[in-house]
Coordinates of C-alpha atoms and ligand atoms in Angstrom, one line a residue:
X1 CA 133.0 31.1 59.8
X2 CA 129.5 30.4 58.7
X3 CA 129.0 29.8 55.0
X4 CA 127.5 32.9 53.3
X5 CA 124.3 32.5 51.4
X6 CA 122.4 35.1 49.3
X7 CA 118.7 34.7 48.8
X8 CA 117.4 36.7 45.7
X9 CA 114.0 38.2 45.4
X10 CA 112.7 40.8 42.9
X11 CA 109.2 40.1 41.5
X12 CA 105.9 39.7 43.5
X13 CA 105.8 35.9 43.7
X14 CA 109.5 35.7 44.7
X15 CA 108.8 37.2 48.1
X16 CA 106.1 34.6 48.9
X17 CA 108.4 31.7 47.8
X18 CA 111.6 33.0 49.5
X19 CA 110.3 34.1 52.9
X20 CA 109.9 30.5 54.4
X21 CA 113.3 29.5 53.1
X22 CA 115.0 32.6 54.7
X23 CA 113.2 31.9 58.0
X24 CA 114.0 28.2 58.0
X25 CA 117.7 28.8 57.3
X26 CA 117.8 31.6 59.8
X27 CA 116.5 29.3 62.5
X28 CA 119.2 26.8 61.8
X29 CA 121.7 29.5 62.6
X30 CA 124.5 27.9 60.6
X31 CA 124.6 30.3 57.7
X32 CA 125.4 33.9 57.2
X33 CA 122.3 35.1 55.2
X34 CA 121.9 38.1 53.0
X35 CA 118.5 39.0 51.4
X36 CA 119.0 40.6 48.0
X37 CA 116.1 42.5 46.3
X38 CA 116.7 43.3 42.7
X39 CA 113.8 45.8 42.7
X40 CA 112.3 44.3 39.5
X41 CA 108.9 45.1 41.1
X42 CA 108.9 48.3 43.1
X43 CA 105.3 49.6 43.6
X44 CA 104.3 49.3 47.3
X45 CA 101.6 46.7 46.4
X46 CA 103.9 44.7 44.2
X47 CA 106.8 44.4 46.7
X48 CA 107.0 46.1 50.1
X49 CA 103.5 45.0 51.0
X50 CA 104.7 41.4 51.0
X51 CA 107.8 42.2 53.1
X52 CA 105.4 43.8 55.7
X53 CA 102.6 41.2 55.6
X54 CA 104.9 38.2 55.6
X55 CA 106.9 39.7 58.5
X56 CA 109.9 39.3 56.2
X57 CA 113.3 40.6 56.9
X58 CA 114.0 43.9 55.2
X59 CA 116.3 43.2 52.3
X60 CA 120.0 43.9 53.0
X61 CA 120.7 44.9 49.5
X62 CA 118.3 46.6 46.9
X63 CA 119.6 46.8 43.4
X64 CA 116.6 49.1 42.4
X65 CA 116.7 48.0 38.8
X66 CA 113.0 48.8 38.1
X67 CA 111.3 48.0 34.8
X68 CA 112.7 47.8 31.2
X69 CA 112.9 45.7 28.1
X70 CA 114.1 42.1 28.8
X71 CA 117.7 42.7 27.7
X72 CA 117.8 46.0 29.6
X73 CA 116.3 44.7 32.8
X74 CA 118.3 41.4 32.8
X75 CA 121.5 43.2 31.8
X76 CA 121.1 45.8 34.5
X77 CA 120.6 43.1 37.2
X78 CA 123.5 41.1 35.9
X79 CA 125.8 44.1 36.0
X80 CA 124.8 45.3 39.4
X81 CA 124.6 41.9 41.0
X82 CA 128.0 40.9 39.7
X83 CA 129.5 43.8 41.6
X84 CA 127.7 42.7 44.8
X85 CA 129.0 39.2 44.3
X86 CA 132.6 40.3 43.8
X87 CA 132.4 42.4 47.0
X88 CA 130.4 39.9 49.2
X89 CA 131.8 36.6 47.9
X90 CA 128.9 34.4 49.0
X91 CA 129.4 30.6 49.1
X92 CA 126.0 30.0 47.4
X93 CA 123.1 32.0 46.1
X94 CA 119.5 30.8 46.1
X95 CA 117.1 32.0 43.3
X96 CA 113.4 31.4 43.1
X97 CA 110.9 30.8 40.3
X98 CA 111.3 31.9 36.7
X99 CA 111.5 35.7 36.5
X100 CA 114.2 37.9 34.9
X101 CA 115.7 38.4 38.4
X102 CA 116.1 34.6 38.7
X103 CA 118.1 34.1 35.5
X104 CA 120.1 37.4 35.8
X105 CA 121.4 36.6 39.3
X106 CA 122.0 33.0 38.4
X107 CA 124.1 34.0 35.4
X108 CA 126.1 36.6 37.4
X109 CA 126.9 33.9 40.0
X110 CA 127.7 31.2 37.5
X111 CA 130.3 33.4 35.7
X112 CA 132.0 33.8 39.1
X113 CA 131.8 30.1 39.8
X114 CA 129.5 30.6 42.8
X115 CA 127.1 27.7 43.3
X116 CA 123.4 28.3 42.7
X117 CA 120.4 26.7 44.3
X118 CA 117.2 27.0 42.3
X119 CA 113.9 26.7 44.2
X120 CA 110.9 25.7 41.9
X121 CA 113.2 23.9 39.5
X122 CA 112.2 21.7 36.5
X123 CA 108.8 23.2 35.7
X124 CA 108.3 23.3 31.9
X125 CA 105.6 24.7 29.6
X126 CA 107.7 23.7 26.6
X127 CA 106.6 27.0 25.1
X128 CA 109.7 29.0 24.2
X129 CA 107.6 32.0 23.4
X130 CA 107.3 32.5 27.1
X131 CA 110.1 34.5 28.6
X132 CA 109.7 32.5 31.8
X133 CA 110.5 29.2 29.9
X134 CA 113.8 30.6 28.8
X135 CA 114.5 31.7 32.4
X136 CA 113.6 28.3 33.8
X137 CA 115.7 26.2 31.4
X138 CA 118.8 28.3 31.6
X139 CA 118.6 28.8 35.4
X140 CA 118.3 25.0 35.9
X141 CA 121.3 24.4 33.6
X142 CA 123.4 26.7 35.8
X143 CA 122.2 25.3 39.1
X144 CA 124.0 23.0 41.4
X145 CA 121.1 22.2 43.7
X146 CA 117.7 21.9 42.1
X147 CA 114.6 21.9 44.4
X148 CA 111.4 20.7 42.8
X149 CA 107.8 21.2 43.7
X150 CA 106.3 18.2 41.8
X151 CA 107.4 14.7 40.6
X152 CA 107.3 15.5 36.8
X153 CA 109.9 18.2 37.3
X154 CA 112.6 15.6 37.9
X155 CA 111.8 13.9 34.6
X156 CA 112.0 17.2 32.8
X157 CA 115.4 17.9 34.3
X158 CA 116.8 14.4 33.7
X159 CA 115.6 14.7 30.0
X160 CA 117.8 17.8 29.8
X161 CA 120.8 16.0 31.0
X162 CA 120.8 17.2 34.6
X163 CA 122.3 14.8 37.1
X164 CA 119.7 13.0 39.3
X165 CA 121.9 13.4 42.4
X166 CA 121.5 17.2 42.2
X167 CA 117.6 17.1 42.1
X168 CA 115.7 17.2 45.4
X169 CA 111.9 16.9 45.5
X170 CA 111.0 19.2 48.4
X171 CA 107.5 20.5 47.7
X172 CA 106.2 24.0 47.3
X173 CA 107.5 26.9 49.4
X174 CA 104.7 29.2 48.1
X175 CA 102.3 26.7 49.9
X176 CA 104.5 27.0 53.0
X177 CA 103.6 30.7 53.1
X178 CA 99.9 29.9 52.5
X179 CA 99.8 27.4 55.4
X180 CA 101.8 29.8 57.7
X181 CA 99.4 32.7 57.1
X182 CA 96.2 30.9 56.4
X183 CA 94.8 31.7 59.9
X184 CA 94.8 35.4 58.9
X185 CA 93.0 35.2 55.5
X186 CA 89.4 35.3 56.7
X187 CA 90.3 38.0 59.2
X188 CA 90.8 40.4 56.2
X189 CA 88.3 43.2 55.8
X190 CA 88.6 43.2 52.0
X191 CA 85.2 41.7 51.3
X192 CA 83.6 44.3 53.5
X193 CA 85.7 47.1 52.1
X194 CA 84.7 46.1 48.5
X195 CA 81.0 45.6 49.6
X196 CA 81.0 42.0 48.4
X197 CA 77.8 40.2 49.2
X198 CA 77.3 37.6 46.6
X199 CA 79.4 34.9 45.0
X200 CA 82.1 36.3 42.7
X201 CA 84.7 35.4 40.2
X202 CA 88.3 36.5 40.9
X203 CA 90.3 37.5 37.9
X204 CA 94.0 38.1 37.5
X205 CA 95.7 38.5 34.1
X206 CA 99.2 39.6 33.2
X207 CA 100.8 37.3 30.7
X208 CA 102.2 39.3 27.7
X209 CA 100.5 36.7 25.4
X210 CA 97.1 37.8 26.8
X211 CA 97.5 41.5 27.5
X212 CA 100.3 42.9 25.3
X213 CA 98.5 42.5 22.0
X214 CA 95.7 45.1 21.6
X215 CA 93.3 42.8 19.6
X216 CA 93.7 40.0 22.1
X217 CA 93.1 42.4 25.0
X218 CA 90.0 43.8 23.4
X219 CA 88.6 40.3 22.9
X220 CA 89.5 39.2 26.4
X221 CA 87.9 42.3 28.0
X222 CA 84.7 41.8 26.0
X223 CA 84.5 38.3 27.2
X224 CA 85.1 39.4 30.8
X225 CA 82.2 41.9 30.4
X226 CA 80.0 39.1 29.2
X227 CA 81.1 36.9 32.1
X228 CA 80.3 39.6 34.6
X229 CA 76.6 39.3 33.5
X230 CA 76.7 35.7 34.8
X231 CA 78.7 36.4 38.0
X232 CA 80.2 39.6 39.5
X233 CA 83.9 39.9 38.9
X234 CA 86.7 41.2 41.1
X235 CA 89.8 42.1 39.1
X236 CA 92.9 43.2 41.0
X237 CA 94.8 44.5 38.1
X238 CA 98.6 44.0 37.5
X239 CA 100.4 47.2 36.5
X240 CA 101.4 45.7 33.1
X241 CA 97.7 45.0 32.3
X242 CA 96.6 48.4 33.7
X243 CA 99.1 50.2 31.3
X244 CA 97.9 48.1 28.3
X245 CA 94.2 48.8 29.1
X246 CA 94.9 52.5 29.4
X247 CA 96.8 52.7 26.2
X248 CA 94.1 50.7 24.4
X249 CA 91.5 53.2 26.0
X250 CA 89.7 50.3 27.6
X251 CA 90.4 51.1 31.3
X252 CA 87.7 53.8 31.8
X253 CA 84.8 51.8 30.4
X254 CA 85.8 48.7 32.3
X255 CA 86.2 50.8 35.4
X256 CA 82.6 52.1 35.0
X257 CA 81.1 48.6 34.8
X258 CA 79.1 48.0 37.9
X259 CA 79.5 44.2 37.8
X260 CA 83.4 44.4 37.6
X261 CA 85.4 45.7 40.5
X262 CA 88.6 46.8 39.0
X263 CA 91.1 47.4 41.8
X264 CA 94.8 47.9 42.1
X265 CA 97.0 44.9 43.1
X266 CA 96.3 44.0 46.7
X267 CA 98.4 42.6 49.5
X268 CA 98.9 39.0 50.1
X269 CA 96.4 38.5 53.0
X270 CA 93.6 40.4 51.3
X271 CA 94.3 38.6 48.0
X272 CA 94.3 35.2 49.6
X273 CA 91.0 36.0 51.4
X274 CA 89.4 36.9 48.0
X275 CA 90.9 33.7 46.5
X276 CA 89.8 31.2 49.1
X277 CA 86.3 32.6 49.1
X278 CA 85.9 32.9 45.3
X279 CA 83.3 30.8 43.4
X280 CA 85.8 30.6 40.6
X281 CA 89.1 32.0 39.6
X282 CA 90.1 33.1 36.1
X283 CA 93.8 33.6 35.7
X284 CA 97.0 33.3 33.8
X285 CA 99.2 33.3 36.9
X286 CA 101.5 30.5 37.7
X287 CA 101.2 30.8 41.5
X288 CA 97.5 31.1 41.5
X289 CA 97.1 27.8 39.7
X290 CA 98.9 26.3 42.7
X291 CA 97.1 28.2 45.4
X292 CA 93.6 27.3 44.0
X293 CA 94.7 23.7 43.8
X294 CA 95.5 23.8 47.5
X295 CA 92.2 25.5 48.3
X296 CA 90.2 23.3 45.9
X297 CA 88.7 26.4 44.3
X298 CA 87.8 26.0 40.6
X299 CA 90.5 27.6 38.5
X300 CA 90.2 28.5 34.8
X301 CA 93.6 29.2 33.2
X302 CA 93.6 31.3 30.1
X303 CA 96.6 29.8 28.5
X304 CA 97.5 27.2 25.9
X305 CA 99.9 25.4 28.2
X306 CA 101.0 25.2 31.8
X307 CA 104.3 24.4 33.4
X308 CA 102.3 23.2 36.4
X309 CA 100.4 20.1 35.1
X310 CA 99.9 18.8 38.6
X311 CA 97.4 21.5 39.2
X312 CA 95.3 19.8 36.5
X313 CA 95.9 16.2 37.3
X314 CA 95.5 16.6 41.1
X315 CA 93.9 20.0 41.5
X316 CA 91.0 22.0 40.3
X317 CA 92.8 23.8 37.4
X318 CA 91.4 23.7 33.8
X319 CA 93.5 24.9 30.9
X320 CA 91.1 26.5 28.5
X321 CA 93.4 27.9 25.8
X322 CA 93.0 31.4 24.5
X323 CA 89.8 31.4 22.5
X324 CA 88.5 34.1 24.7
X325 CA 84.9 34.0 23.5
X326 CA 84.5 30.6 25.3
X327 CA 85.2 32.1 28.7
X328 CA 81.6 33.0 29.7
X329 CA 80.3 29.6 28.9
X330 CA 83.2 27.9 30.7
X331 CA 82.7 30.1 33.8
X332 CA 79.0 29.4 33.8
X333 CA 79.5 25.7 33.5
X334 CA 81.9 25.8 36.4
X335 CA 79.6 27.7 38.7
X336 CA 76.7 25.4 37.9
X337 CA 78.6 22.3 39.2
X338 CA 76.6 21.2 42.2
X339 CA 79.2 19.2 44.0
X340 CA 82.7 20.2 44.7
X341 CA 85.0 18.6 42.2
X342 CA 87.4 16.0 43.5
X343 CA 90.9 17.2 44.1
X344 CA 93.9 16.3 46.2
X345 CA 96.7 18.4 47.5
X346 CA 99.9 17.4 45.8
X347 CA 102.5 15.4 47.7
X348 CA 104.8 17.5 50.0
X349 CA 102.7 20.7 49.6
X350 CA 102.5 20.5 53.4
X351 CA 104.1 23.6 54.8
X352 CA 107.5 22.0 55.4
X353 CA 109.2 22.5 52.0
X354 CA 111.5 25.2 53.3
X355 CA 112.6 23.0 56.2
X356 CA 113.5 20.3 53.6
X357 CA 115.6 22.8 51.7
X358 CA 117.4 24.0 54.7
X359 CA 118.2 20.4 55.9
X360 CA 119.7 19.6 52.5
X361 CA 121.8 22.8 52.5
X362 CA 122.9 22.0 56.1
X363 CA 123.9 18.5 55.1
X364 CA 125.7 19.8 52.0
X365 CA 127.8 22.3 54.0
X366 CA 128.4 20.0 57.0
X367 CA 129.9 17.4 54.7
X368 CA 132.3 19.8 52.8
Ligands
UD1_401 C1 107.1 39.5 35.8 C2 107.6 38.1 35.4 C3 106.5 37.1 35.3 C4 105.8 37.0 36.6 C5 105.3 38.4 37.0 C6 104.7 38.3 38.4 C7 109.6 38.3 33.9 C8 110.1 38.1 32.5 N1 108.3 38.2 34.1 O1 106.2 39.9 34.9 O2 107.0 35.8 35.0 O3 104.6 36.2 36.4 O4 106.4 39.3 37.1 O5 103.9 39.4 38.7 O6 110.4 38.4 34.8 N2 105.3 47.6 36.6 C9 104.9 48.7 37.5 N3 105.2 48.5 38.8 C10 105.9 47.5 39.3 C11 106.3 46.5 38.4 C12 106.0 46.5 37.1 O7 104.3 49.6 37.1 O8 106.2 47.5 40.5 C13 104.9 47.7 35.2 C14 106.0 48.4 34.3 O9 105.3 49.1 33.4 C15 106.6 47.2 33.7 C16 105.5 46.2 33.6 O10 104.7 46.4 34.7 O11 107.2 47.5 32.5 C17 106.0 44.7 33.6 O12 106.8 44.4 34.7 P1 107.9 43.3 34.5 O13 108.6 43.0 35.9 O14 108.8 43.5 33.4 O15 107.1 42.0 34.1 P2 105.8 41.4 34.7 O16 104.7 41.5 33.7 O17 105.5 42.0 36.0
UDP402 N1 98.9 38.0 44.6 C1 98.7 39.0 45.5 N2 97.9 40.1 45.2 C2 97.4 40.3 43.9 C3 97.6 39.3 43.0 C4 98.4 38.2 43.3 O1 99.1 38.9 46.7 O2 96.8 41.3 43.7 C5 99.7 36.8 44.9 C6 99.1 35.5 44.6 O3 98.3 35.0 45.7 C7 100.3 34.6 44.5 C8 101.3 35.5 43.8 O4 100.9 36.9 44.1 O5 100.8 34.2 45.7 C9 101.3 35.3 42.3 O6 101.9 36.3 41.6 P1 101.7 36.6 40.1 O7 100.4 36.1 39.6 O8 102.0 38.0 39.9 O9 103.0 35.8 39.5 P2 103.1 34.4 38.8 O10 102.8 33.4 39.9 O11 102.3 34.3 37.6 O12 104.6 34.4 38.4

């Protein structure tokens, strides 16, 4: 009998990171694979669009947990996934990234002594106010195989007492997806549909630290309005942020601004087309710091820290903190740079990370 492996997705970035791993393991044909969707994200453009555009297998199991407070959401996934694990008895589960679905499913498996592989292990912001930092540290502690995207992740894990033999530097599976689908990005009609003729700044913001506090949000939006006088902005808006803008009564005025195109979240191919053609990207996303590094597009990260320092040391990312009033000047300086800044694509961000993972899993189970 083939060993049974569950791959767990739930939030938008999970689909992009998991698909190459699923496909690579599937090609090996040595494992019995089950794709589990927790349903943490559920809007068409936050979940199903990725399944469709990445030609992803339809999830075998959907827990349909939806949104909720942290304890509620994590607890619901834990309860529902535990039942699935007891019924299905997988030999291993693979979790991705740092979202609530990641820790909840890891915890359910750990309590049943089912081994866990964590893809994107060892990233640390050292900021325990971030829910993701809690999810990262705890998931790594529970994991048997730790797959890392960058060299410093290994040091972080070793400093936390994790055994070196369980850590495997494999590269970045989000970049595997980028490389696989890159040929489609410029075929997207999104720039035509949005009537984009000039250079633009692409904006995404969804961190609770930036958008949940009303005063912060007001300041941030004011500074985006000022930025839009320098360069037109395209702002595909995360549902968390949309809700916060609406309850702060900021959504309608922002929506009326002719220099800011406020749009719903968009699918992967359209978003990547906008990203690779942007003059500058302003974001607080984890994945987008990495994708801009791959493309060499200037990225301005509105956070005080990043768990992805390689995007600064090798890439085009600048961490600017959260003094929002500085954003227009920083954007202006970045678009006035005449020559493209030097950058290098981090080691092993080469489209083959998922194959490295499946080789390691194959080796692990062949030698059991
Ligand atoms: C989550 C992750 C974050 C990740 C982000 C990717 C956690 C703790 N956070 O943040 O690390 O960067 O996903 O996008 O796991 N909502 C909808 N429709 C959806 C999904 C969410 O309307 O399909 C709204 C709901 O009001 C919900 C809010 O967005 O309460 C936040 O969603 P949630 O999944 O809790 O956190 P994210 O901010 O999306
Ligand atoms: N993304 C997308 N459409 C959007 C915004 C983002 O396809 O409207 C993609 C983006 O290219 C990246 C991923 O979603 O691959 C990042 O997700 P997000 O910023 O929500 O999460 P994070 O990486 O911060 O956890």
